[in-house]
Amino acid sequence: MVAGGLSGGDSYQGYRTRLVETLQSRGIRDLGVLRAVSLVPRHRFVPESVRHRAYEDAALPIGGGQTISQPWVQARYIEVLGLTGREKVLEVGTGSGYQTALLAMVADRVFSVERVPELTREAQKIMLELGIGNVTILGGDGTLGWRPYAPYDAVLVAAASPEVPKPLLEQLAVGGRLVIPIGDREKQALHLVTRRDADNYETTSLGDVRFVPLIGEHGFRR
Ligand code: SAH
């Protein structure tokens, strides 16, 4: 767990504190996640045009037809992974990098894969600017996972897929957890998959969500 030079205390701190309270009132309990939300400057991850809305509990456009998800969804997502600070995590769909930064605060090491090159570059740049050193952002098709660093204690897929990409199941450590929205392009259910042993995976459904499509070899084709 690396605080990455983030100390909070900027002119947005009051807004972040209120966002933390909103998330608590909506049921987020994980103290590590709440602390991460109070530290990570979300306004740095959204375009100028929507910066004034950065601390609303709402999804916002980040360009290229992509969105930064609602903070509650992102917090809940990380919460269900049950991270303790010791894990190696794979994230698929870096997007703005905001969720990646939250993960960096509650895990040991984060590898995040993004298919849109401009988003990959932007996210790499902001991690450097914020001094978040335990994150590696990679460009490519995340439905293939990222084999060189596997296995992962947790896998977070931030885009919707018709099924769980097989490489991600293979790269999940025994005892590890994976979250992914499964469904069609319009509507999905958040799935939590736990790998019990080499070929025993247990799946639970955690309710409806709506995400942009996961596009790749083991996701939607286009
Ligand atoms: N959690 C992000 C939002 C992610 S939106 C945030 O905080 O901003 C989903 C992202 O998944 C988009 O950036 C999209 O480009 C990316 N994506 C879609 N298919 C992908 C794939 N096969 N591999 C990697 N990234 C993918």
PDB file of C-alpha atoms and ligand atoms in Angstrom:
ATOM      1  CA  MET A   1       0.000   0.000   0.000  1.00  0.00           C
ATOM      2  CA  VAL A   2       1.592   3.252  -1.151  1.00  0.00           C
ATOM      3  CA  ALA A   3       0.070   6.629  -0.329  1.00  0.00           C
ATOM      4  CA  GLY A   4       1.930   7.914  -3.383  1.00  0.00           C
ATOM      5  CA  GLY A   5       2.579  11.400  -2.126  1.00  0.00           C
ATOM      6  CA  LEU A   6      -1.149  12.117  -1.926  1.00  0.00           C
ATOM      7  CA  SER A   7      -1.858  14.031   1.218  1.00  0.00           C
ATOM      8  CA  GLY A   8      -5.231  15.554   0.454  1.00  0.00           C
ATOM      9  CA  GLY A   9      -5.599  19.026   1.902  1.00  0.00           C
ATOM     10  CA  ASP A  10      -6.000  20.858  -1.417  1.00  0.00           C
ATOM     11  CA  SER A  11      -8.869  23.266  -2.099  1.00  0.00           C
ATOM     12  CA  TYR A  12     -11.094  20.336  -3.071  1.00  0.00           C
ATOM     13  CA  GLN A  13     -10.696  18.537   0.264  1.00  0.00           C
ATOM     14  CA  GLY A  14     -14.093  19.694   1.539  1.00  0.00           C
ATOM     15  CA  TYR A  15     -15.789  18.282  -1.555  1.00  0.00           C
ATOM     16  CA  ARG A  16     -13.983  14.973  -1.151  1.00  0.00           C
ATOM     17  CA  THR A  17     -15.007  14.746   2.500  1.00  0.00           C
ATOM     18  CA  ARG A  18     -18.639  15.282   1.475  1.00  0.00           C
ATOM     19  CA  LEU A  19     -18.308  12.622  -1.220  1.00  0.00           C
ATOM     20  CA  VAL A  20     -16.992  10.203   1.417  1.00  0.00           C
ATOM     21  CA  GLU A  21     -20.047  10.962   3.577  1.00  0.00           C
ATOM     22  CA  THR A  22     -22.366  10.391   0.614  1.00  0.00           C
ATOM     23  CA  LEU A  23     -20.728   7.028  -0.101  1.00  0.00           C
ATOM     24  CA  GLN A  24     -21.027   6.026   3.566  1.00  0.00           C
ATOM     25  CA  SER A  25     -24.698   6.968   3.581  1.00  0.00           C
ATOM     26  CA  ARG A  26     -25.139   4.782   0.490  1.00  0.00           C
ATOM     27  CA  GLY A  27     -23.640   1.791   2.253  1.00  0.00           C
ATOM     28  CA  ILE A  28     -19.882   1.798   1.578  1.00  0.00           C
ATOM     29  CA  ARG A  29     -18.189   0.459   4.740  1.00  0.00           C
ATOM     30  CA  ASP A  30     -14.620  -0.440   3.734  1.00  0.00           C
ATOM     31  CA  LEU A  31     -12.429   2.100   5.536  1.00  0.00           C
ATOM     32  CA  GLY A  32      -9.536   1.643   3.128  1.00  0.00           C
ATOM     33  CA  VAL A  33     -11.783   2.492   0.188  1.00  0.00           C
ATOM     34  CA  LEU A  34     -13.249   5.531   1.966  1.00  0.00           C
ATOM     35  CA  ARG A  35      -9.773   6.755   2.849  1.00  0.00           C
ATOM     36  CA  ALA A  36      -8.730   6.362  -0.799  1.00  0.00           C
ATOM     37  CA  VAL A  37     -11.726   8.450  -1.936  1.00  0.00           C
ATOM     38  CA  SER A  38     -10.763  11.154   0.563  1.00  0.00           C
ATOM     39  CA  LEU A  39      -7.218  11.283  -0.852  1.00  0.00           C
ATOM     40  CA  VAL A  40      -7.469  10.827  -4.633  1.00  0.00           C
ATOM     41  CA  PRO A  41      -8.151  14.124  -6.476  1.00  0.00           C
ATOM     42  CA  ARG A  42     -10.982  13.017  -8.795  1.00  0.00           C
ATOM     43  CA  HIS A  43     -11.070  16.445 -10.453  1.00  0.00           C
ATOM     44  CA  ARG A  44      -7.686  15.676 -12.015  1.00  0.00           C
ATOM     45  CA  PHE A  45      -9.140  12.675 -13.858  1.00  0.00           C
ATOM     46  CA  VAL A  46     -12.020  14.425 -15.635  1.00  0.00           C
ATOM     47  CA  PRO A  47     -11.955  16.944 -18.521  1.00  0.00           C
ATOM     48  CA  GLU A  48     -12.029  20.684 -17.696  1.00  0.00           C
ATOM     49  CA  SER A  49     -15.576  20.957 -19.031  1.00  0.00           C
ATOM     50  CA  VAL A  50     -17.000  18.731 -16.263  1.00  0.00           C
ATOM     51  CA  ARG A  51     -14.492  19.514 -13.505  1.00  0.00           C
ATOM     52  CA  HIS A  52     -17.090  21.409 -11.452  1.00  0.00           C
ATOM     53  CA  ARG A  53     -19.033  18.141 -11.192  1.00  0.00           C
ATOM     54  CA  ALA A  54     -16.028  15.971 -10.260  1.00  0.00           C
ATOM     55  CA  TYR A  55     -17.204  15.291  -6.690  1.00  0.00           C
ATOM     56  CA  GLU A  56     -20.831  14.518  -7.452  1.00  0.00           C
ATOM     57  CA  ASP A  57     -21.727  10.856  -7.069  1.00  0.00           C
ATOM     58  CA  ALA A  58     -22.319  10.635 -10.824  1.00  0.00           C
ATOM     59  CA  ALA A  59     -20.794   9.125 -13.965  1.00  0.00           C
ATOM     60  CA  LEU A  60     -19.107  11.708 -16.230  1.00  0.00           C
ATOM     61  CA  PRO A  61     -17.871  11.694 -19.847  1.00  0.00           C
ATOM     62  CA  ILE A  62     -14.073  11.466 -20.214  1.00  0.00           C
ATOM     63  CA  GLY A  63     -13.850  11.767 -24.010  1.00  0.00           C
ATOM     64  CA  GLY A  64     -13.628   9.184 -26.778  1.00  0.00           C
ATOM     65  CA  GLY A  65     -17.177   8.020 -25.988  1.00  0.00           C
ATOM     66  CA  GLN A  66     -15.950   6.621 -22.643  1.00  0.00           C
ATOM     67  CA  THR A  67     -17.147   7.476 -19.154  1.00  0.00           C
ATOM     68  CA  ILE A  68     -15.694   7.607 -15.662  1.00  0.00           C
ATOM     69  CA  SER A  69     -18.141   5.564 -13.586  1.00  0.00           C
ATOM     70  CA  GLN A  70     -20.138   6.832 -10.634  1.00  0.00           C
ATOM     71  CA  PRO A  71     -17.945   6.915  -7.471  1.00  0.00           C
ATOM     72  CA  TRP A  72     -20.416   4.710  -5.570  1.00  0.00           C
ATOM     73  CA  VAL A  73     -20.088   2.009  -8.237  1.00  0.00           C
ATOM     74  CA  GLN A  74     -16.304   2.252  -8.200  1.00  0.00           C
ATOM     75  CA  ALA A  75     -16.125   2.145  -4.409  1.00  0.00           C
ATOM     76  CA  ARG A  76     -18.545  -0.794  -4.210  1.00  0.00           C
ATOM     77  CA  TYR A  77     -16.601  -2.618  -6.861  1.00  0.00           C
ATOM     78  CA  ILE A  78     -13.364  -2.325  -4.928  1.00  0.00           C
ATOM     79  CA  GLU A  79     -15.106  -3.118  -1.649  1.00  0.00           C
ATOM     80  CA  VAL A  80     -16.381  -6.498  -2.888  1.00  0.00           C
ATOM     81  CA  LEU A  81     -12.809  -7.491  -3.764  1.00  0.00           C
ATOM     82  CA  GLY A  82     -12.060  -7.380  -0.008  1.00  0.00           C
ATOM     83  CA  LEU A  83      -8.520  -6.060  -0.415  1.00  0.00           C
ATOM     84  CA  THR A  84      -6.159  -5.933   2.571  1.00  0.00           C
ATOM     85  CA  GLY A  85      -3.218  -4.009   1.103  1.00  0.00           C
ATOM     86  CA  ARG A  86      -1.129  -7.041   0.179  1.00  0.00           C
ATOM     87  CA  GLU A  87      -2.666  -7.960  -3.184  1.00  0.00           C
ATOM     88  CA  LYS A  88      -1.472  -7.851  -6.759  1.00  0.00           C
ATOM     89  CA  VAL A  89      -4.418  -6.601  -8.814  1.00  0.00           C
ATOM     90  CA  LEU A  90      -5.221  -6.629 -12.515  1.00  0.00           C
ATOM     91  CA  GLU A  91      -7.611  -3.960 -13.767  1.00  0.00           C
ATOM     92  CA  VAL A  92      -9.093  -4.127 -17.268  1.00  0.00           C
ATOM     93  CA  GLY A  93     -10.260  -0.756 -18.629  1.00  0.00           C
ATOM     94  CA  THR A  94      -8.149   2.020 -17.087  1.00  0.00           C
ATOM     95  CA  GLY A  95     -10.291   4.781 -18.583  1.00  0.00           C
ATOM     96  CA  SER A  96      -9.452   8.006 -16.753  1.00  0.00           C
ATOM     97  CA  GLY A  97      -7.307   6.128 -14.232  1.00  0.00           C
ATOM     98  CA  TYR A  98      -9.372   7.271 -11.236  1.00  0.00           C
ATOM     99  CA  GLN A  99     -10.358   3.776 -10.151  1.00  0.00           C
ATOM    100  CA  THR A 100      -6.772   2.654 -10.778  1.00  0.00           C
ATOM    101  CA  ALA A 101      -5.605   5.321  -8.313  1.00  0.00           C
ATOM    102  CA  LEU A 102      -8.170   4.167  -5.727  1.00  0.00           C
ATOM    103  CA  LEU A 103      -6.943   0.583  -6.165  1.00  0.00           C
ATOM    104  CA  ALA A 104      -3.348   1.723  -5.710  1.00  0.00           C
ATOM    105  CA  MET A 105      -4.279   2.978  -2.235  1.00  0.00           C
ATOM    106  CA  VAL A 106      -5.779  -0.331  -1.087  1.00  0.00           C
ATOM    107  CA  ALA A 107      -3.589  -2.926  -2.827  1.00  0.00           C
ATOM    108  CA  ASP A 108       0.142  -3.615  -3.011  1.00  0.00           C
ATOM    109  CA  ARG A 109       0.570  -3.491  -6.793  1.00  0.00           C
ATOM    110  CA  VAL A 110      -1.799  -2.660  -9.657  1.00  0.00           C
ATOM    111  CA  PHE A 111      -1.504  -3.570 -13.333  1.00  0.00           C
ATOM    112  CA  SER A 112      -4.100  -1.845 -15.490  1.00  0.00           C
ATOM    113  CA  VAL A 113      -4.769  -2.444 -19.194  1.00  0.00           C
ATOM    114  CA  GLU A 114      -6.501   0.065 -21.502  1.00  0.00           C
ATOM    115  CA  ARG A 115      -7.224  -0.416 -25.213  1.00  0.00           C
ATOM    116  CA  VAL A 116      -7.549   3.288 -26.224  1.00  0.00           C
ATOM    117  CA  PRO A 117      -3.984   4.640 -26.643  1.00  0.00           C
ATOM    118  CA  GLU A 118      -4.799   8.267 -25.708  1.00  0.00           C
ATOM    119  CA  LEU A 119      -6.432   7.148 -22.463  1.00  0.00           C
ATOM    120  CA  THR A 120      -3.440   4.910 -21.703  1.00  0.00           C
ATOM    121  CA  ARG A 121      -1.037   7.829 -22.189  1.00  0.00           C
ATOM    122  CA  GLU A 122      -3.135  10.277 -20.192  1.00  0.00           C
ATOM    123  CA  ALA A 123      -3.490   7.842 -17.283  1.00  0.00           C
ATOM    124  CA  GLN A 124       0.263   7.109 -17.281  1.00  0.00           C
ATOM    125  CA  LYS A 125       0.960  10.837 -17.172  1.00  0.00           C
ATOM    126  CA  ILE A 126      -1.358  11.574 -14.277  1.00  0.00           C
ATOM    127  CA  MET A 127       0.015   8.677 -12.173  1.00  0.00           C
ATOM    128  CA  LEU A 128       3.467  10.229 -12.588  1.00  0.00           C
ATOM    129  CA  GLU A 129       2.180  13.693 -11.715  1.00  0.00           C
ATOM    130  CA  LEU A 130       0.480  12.386  -8.574  1.00  0.00           C
ATOM    131  CA  GLY A 131       3.518  10.287  -7.610  1.00  0.00           C
ATOM    132  CA  ILE A 132       1.550   7.031  -7.555  1.00  0.00           C
ATOM    133  CA  GLY A 133       4.350   4.526  -7.981  1.00  0.00           C
ATOM    134  CA  ASN A 134       2.756   1.110  -7.453  1.00  0.00           C
ATOM    135  CA  VAL A 135       0.725   1.203 -10.682  1.00  0.00           C
ATOM    136  CA  THR A 136       1.720   0.037 -14.162  1.00  0.00           C
ATOM    137  CA  ILE A 137      -0.572   1.075 -17.011  1.00  0.00           C
ATOM    138  CA  LEU A 138      -0.362  -1.012 -20.149  1.00  0.00           C
ATOM    139  CA  GLY A 139      -1.835  -0.494 -23.609  1.00  0.00           C
ATOM    140  CA  GLY A 140      -3.628  -3.430 -25.227  1.00  0.00           C
ATOM    141  CA  ASP A 141      -6.557  -5.847 -25.199  1.00  0.00           C
ATOM    142  CA  GLY A 142      -7.253  -6.577 -21.547  1.00  0.00           C
ATOM    143  CA  THR A 143      -9.554  -9.519 -22.363  1.00  0.00           C
ATOM    144  CA  LEU A 144      -6.277 -11.412 -22.798  1.00  0.00           C
ATOM    145  CA  GLY A 145      -5.219 -10.425 -19.290  1.00  0.00           C
ATOM    146  CA  TRP A 146      -1.531  -9.735 -18.787  1.00  0.00           C
ATOM    147  CA  ARG A 147       0.302 -13.017 -18.530  1.00  0.00           C
ATOM    148  CA  PRO A 148       3.824 -11.918 -17.497  1.00  0.00           C
ATOM    149  CA  TYR A 149       2.611 -10.725 -14.094  1.00  0.00           C
ATOM    150  CA  ALA A 150      -0.042 -13.422 -13.451  1.00  0.00           C
ATOM    151  CA  PRO A 151      -1.457 -14.817 -11.218  1.00  0.00           C
ATOM    152  CA  TYR A 152      -3.482 -11.946  -9.710  1.00  0.00           C
ATOM    153  CA  ASP A 153      -5.081 -11.938  -6.261  1.00  0.00           C
ATOM    154  CA  ALA A 154      -7.878  -9.775  -7.616  1.00  0.00           C
ATOM    155  CA  VAL A 155      -9.142  -8.821 -11.074  1.00  0.00           C
ATOM    156  CA  LEU A 156     -11.441  -5.851 -11.712  1.00  0.00           C
ATOM    157  CA  VAL A 157     -13.048  -5.520 -15.139  1.00  0.00           C
ATOM    158  CA  ALA A 158     -14.449  -2.011 -15.666  1.00  0.00           C
ATOM    159  CA  ALA A 159     -16.345  -2.743 -18.901  1.00  0.00           C
ATOM    160  CA  ALA A 160     -19.247  -5.053 -19.762  1.00  0.00           C
ATOM    161  CA  SER A 161     -18.734  -8.435 -21.376  1.00  0.00           C
ATOM    162  CA  PRO A 162     -21.047 -11.189 -22.694  1.00  0.00           C
ATOM    163  CA  GLU A 163     -19.051 -13.698 -20.603  1.00  0.00           C
ATOM    164  CA  VAL A 164     -15.997 -13.845 -18.348  1.00  0.00           C
ATOM    165  CA  PRO A 165     -12.910 -13.827 -20.614  1.00  0.00           C
ATOM    166  CA  LYS A 166     -11.188 -17.179 -20.169  1.00  0.00           C
ATOM    167  CA  PRO A 167      -7.656 -15.769 -19.869  1.00  0.00           C
ATOM    168  CA  LEU A 168      -8.791 -13.722 -16.864  1.00  0.00           C
ATOM    169  CA  LEU A 169     -10.098 -16.834 -15.110  1.00  0.00           C
ATOM    170  CA  GLU A 170      -6.803 -18.588 -15.817  1.00  0.00           C
ATOM    171  CA  GLN A 171      -4.759 -15.684 -14.489  1.00  0.00           C
ATOM    172  CA  LEU A 172      -6.729 -15.444 -11.235  1.00  0.00           C
ATOM    173  CA  ALA A 173      -4.838 -16.874  -8.250  1.00  0.00           C
ATOM    174  CA  VAL A 174      -6.447 -19.669  -6.232  1.00  0.00           C
ATOM    175  CA  GLY A 175      -8.433 -17.888  -3.514  1.00  0.00           C
ATOM    176  CA  GLY A 176      -8.571 -14.773  -5.699  1.00  0.00           C
ATOM    177  CA  ARG A 177     -11.640 -12.720  -6.610  1.00  0.00           C
ATOM    178  CA  LEU A 178     -12.760 -11.217  -9.908  1.00  0.00           C
ATOM    179  CA  VAL A 179     -15.529  -8.669 -10.529  1.00  0.00           C
ATOM    180  CA  ILE A 180     -17.058  -8.090 -13.954  1.00  0.00           C
ATOM    181  CA  PRO A 181     -20.352  -6.823 -15.395  1.00  0.00           C
ATOM    182  CA  ILE A 182     -21.891  -9.627 -17.498  1.00  0.00           C
ATOM    183  CA  GLY A 183     -24.721  -9.121 -19.966  1.00  0.00           C
ATOM    184  CA  ASP A 184     -25.568  -7.479 -23.287  1.00  0.00           C
ATOM    185  CA  ARG A 185     -24.616  -3.967 -24.415  1.00  0.00           C
ATOM    186  CA  GLU A 186     -27.612  -2.364 -22.710  1.00  0.00           C
ATOM    187  CA  LYS A 187     -27.758  -3.959 -19.302  1.00  0.00           C
ATOM    188  CA  GLN A 188     -25.584  -6.173 -17.138  1.00  0.00           C
ATOM    189  CA  ALA A 189     -25.374  -7.807 -13.741  1.00  0.00           C
ATOM    190  CA  LEU A 190     -22.244  -7.403 -11.664  1.00  0.00           C
ATOM    191  CA  HIS A 191     -20.679 -10.840 -11.139  1.00  0.00           C
ATOM    192  CA  LEU A 192     -18.247 -11.765  -8.391  1.00  0.00           C
ATOM    193  CA  VAL A 193     -16.184 -14.856  -9.206  1.00  0.00           C
ATOM    194  CA  THR A 194     -14.077 -16.565  -6.539  1.00  0.00           C
ATOM    195  CA  ARG A 195     -11.508 -19.177  -7.541  1.00  0.00           C
ATOM    196  CA  ARG A 196     -11.848 -21.946  -4.950  1.00  0.00           C
ATOM    197  CA  ASP A 197      -9.147 -24.199  -6.416  1.00  0.00           C
ATOM    198  CA  ALA A 198      -7.499 -24.992  -9.745  1.00  0.00           C
ATOM    199  CA  ASP A 199     -10.734 -25.662 -11.598  1.00  0.00           C
ATOM    200  CA  ASN A 200     -13.492 -24.660  -9.211  1.00  0.00           C
ATOM    201  CA  TYR A 201     -14.943 -21.165  -9.621  1.00  0.00           C
ATOM    202  CA  GLU A 202     -17.896 -19.870  -7.609  1.00  0.00           C
ATOM    203  CA  THR A 203     -20.029 -17.053  -9.044  1.00  0.00           C
ATOM    204  CA  THR A 204     -22.470 -14.711  -7.299  1.00  0.00           C
ATOM    205  CA  SER A 205     -24.542 -11.966  -8.879  1.00  0.00           C
ATOM    206  CA  LEU A 206     -24.566  -8.586  -7.134  1.00  0.00           C
ATOM    207  CA  GLY A 207     -27.268  -6.659  -8.968  1.00  0.00           C
ATOM    208  CA  ASP A 208     -27.766  -4.654 -12.126  1.00  0.00           C
ATOM    209  CA  VAL A 209     -25.218  -2.221 -13.505  1.00  0.00           C
ATOM    210  CA  ARG A 210     -24.594  -0.412 -16.752  1.00  0.00           C
ATOM    211  CA  PHE A 211     -21.123  -0.191 -18.293  1.00  0.00           C
ATOM    212  CA  VAL A 212     -19.542   0.585 -21.657  1.00  0.00           C
ATOM    213  CA  PRO A 213     -18.690  -2.562 -23.663  1.00  0.00           C
ATOM    214  CA  LEU A 214     -15.497  -4.554 -23.213  1.00  0.00           C
ATOM    215  CA  ILE A 215     -14.186  -4.758 -26.762  1.00  0.00           C
ATOM    216  CA  GLY A 216     -11.647  -7.445 -27.580  1.00  0.00           C
ATOM    217  CA  GLU A 217     -10.900 -11.019 -28.479  1.00  0.00           C
ATOM    218  CA  HIS A 218     -12.802 -12.447 -25.476  1.00  0.00           C
ATOM    219  CA  GLY A 219     -15.387  -9.667 -25.115  1.00  0.00           C
ATOM    220  CA  PHE A 220     -17.635  -7.936 -27.654  1.00  0.00           C
ATOM    221  CA  ARG A 221     -16.091  -8.018 -31.096  1.00  0.00           C
ATOM    222  CA  ARG A 222     -16.856  -4.354 -31.940  1.00  0.00           C
TER     223      ARG A 222
HETATM  224  N1  SAH B   1     -12.991   2.846 -14.176  1.00  0.00           N
HETATM  225  C1  SAH B   1     -12.747   3.771 -15.271  1.00  0.00           C
HETATM  226  C2  SAH B   1     -13.847   3.779 -16.275  1.00  0.00           C
HETATM  227  C3  SAH B   1     -13.656   2.719 -17.243  1.00  0.00           C
HETATM  228  S1  SAH B   1     -14.712   2.834 -18.636  1.00  0.00           S
HETATM  229  C4  SAH B   1     -12.503   5.153 -14.728  1.00  0.00           C
HETATM  230  O1  SAH B   1     -12.365   5.293 -13.517  1.00  0.00           O
HETATM  231  O2  SAH B   1     -12.408   6.098 -15.483  1.00  0.00           O
HETATM  232  C5  SAH B   1     -14.198   1.336 -19.419  1.00  0.00           C
HETATM  233  C6  SAH B   1     -12.862   1.416 -20.099  1.00  0.00           C
HETATM  234  O3  SAH B   1     -12.599   0.124 -20.636  1.00  0.00           O
HETATM  235  C7  SAH B   1     -12.823   2.372 -21.283  1.00  0.00           C
HETATM  236  O4  SAH B   1     -11.747   3.265 -21.111  1.00  0.00           O
HETATM  237  C8  SAH B   1     -12.553   1.441 -22.485  1.00  0.00           C
HETATM  238  O5  SAH B   1     -11.738   2.034 -23.476  1.00  0.00           O
HETATM  239  C9  SAH B   1     -11.866   0.275 -21.827  1.00  0.00           C
HETATM  240  N2  SAH B   1     -11.890  -0.982 -22.559  1.00  0.00           N
HETATM  241  C10 SAH B   1     -12.895  -1.518 -23.293  1.00  0.00           C
HETATM  242  N3  SAH B   1     -12.508  -2.714 -23.783  1.00  0.00           N
HETATM  243  C11 SAH B   1     -11.230  -2.952 -23.344  1.00  0.00           C
HETATM  244  C12 SAH B   1     -10.294  -4.033 -23.508  1.00  0.00           C
HETATM  245  N4  SAH B   1     -10.563  -5.118 -24.225  1.00  0.00           N
HETATM  246  N5  SAH B   1      -9.096  -3.911 -22.916  1.00  0.00           N
HETATM  247  C13 SAH B   1      -8.779  -2.823 -22.167  1.00  0.00           C
HETATM  248  N6  SAH B   1      -9.621  -1.789 -21.975  1.00  0.00           N
HETATM  249  C14 SAH B   1     -10.833  -1.845 -22.559  1.00  0.00           C
END
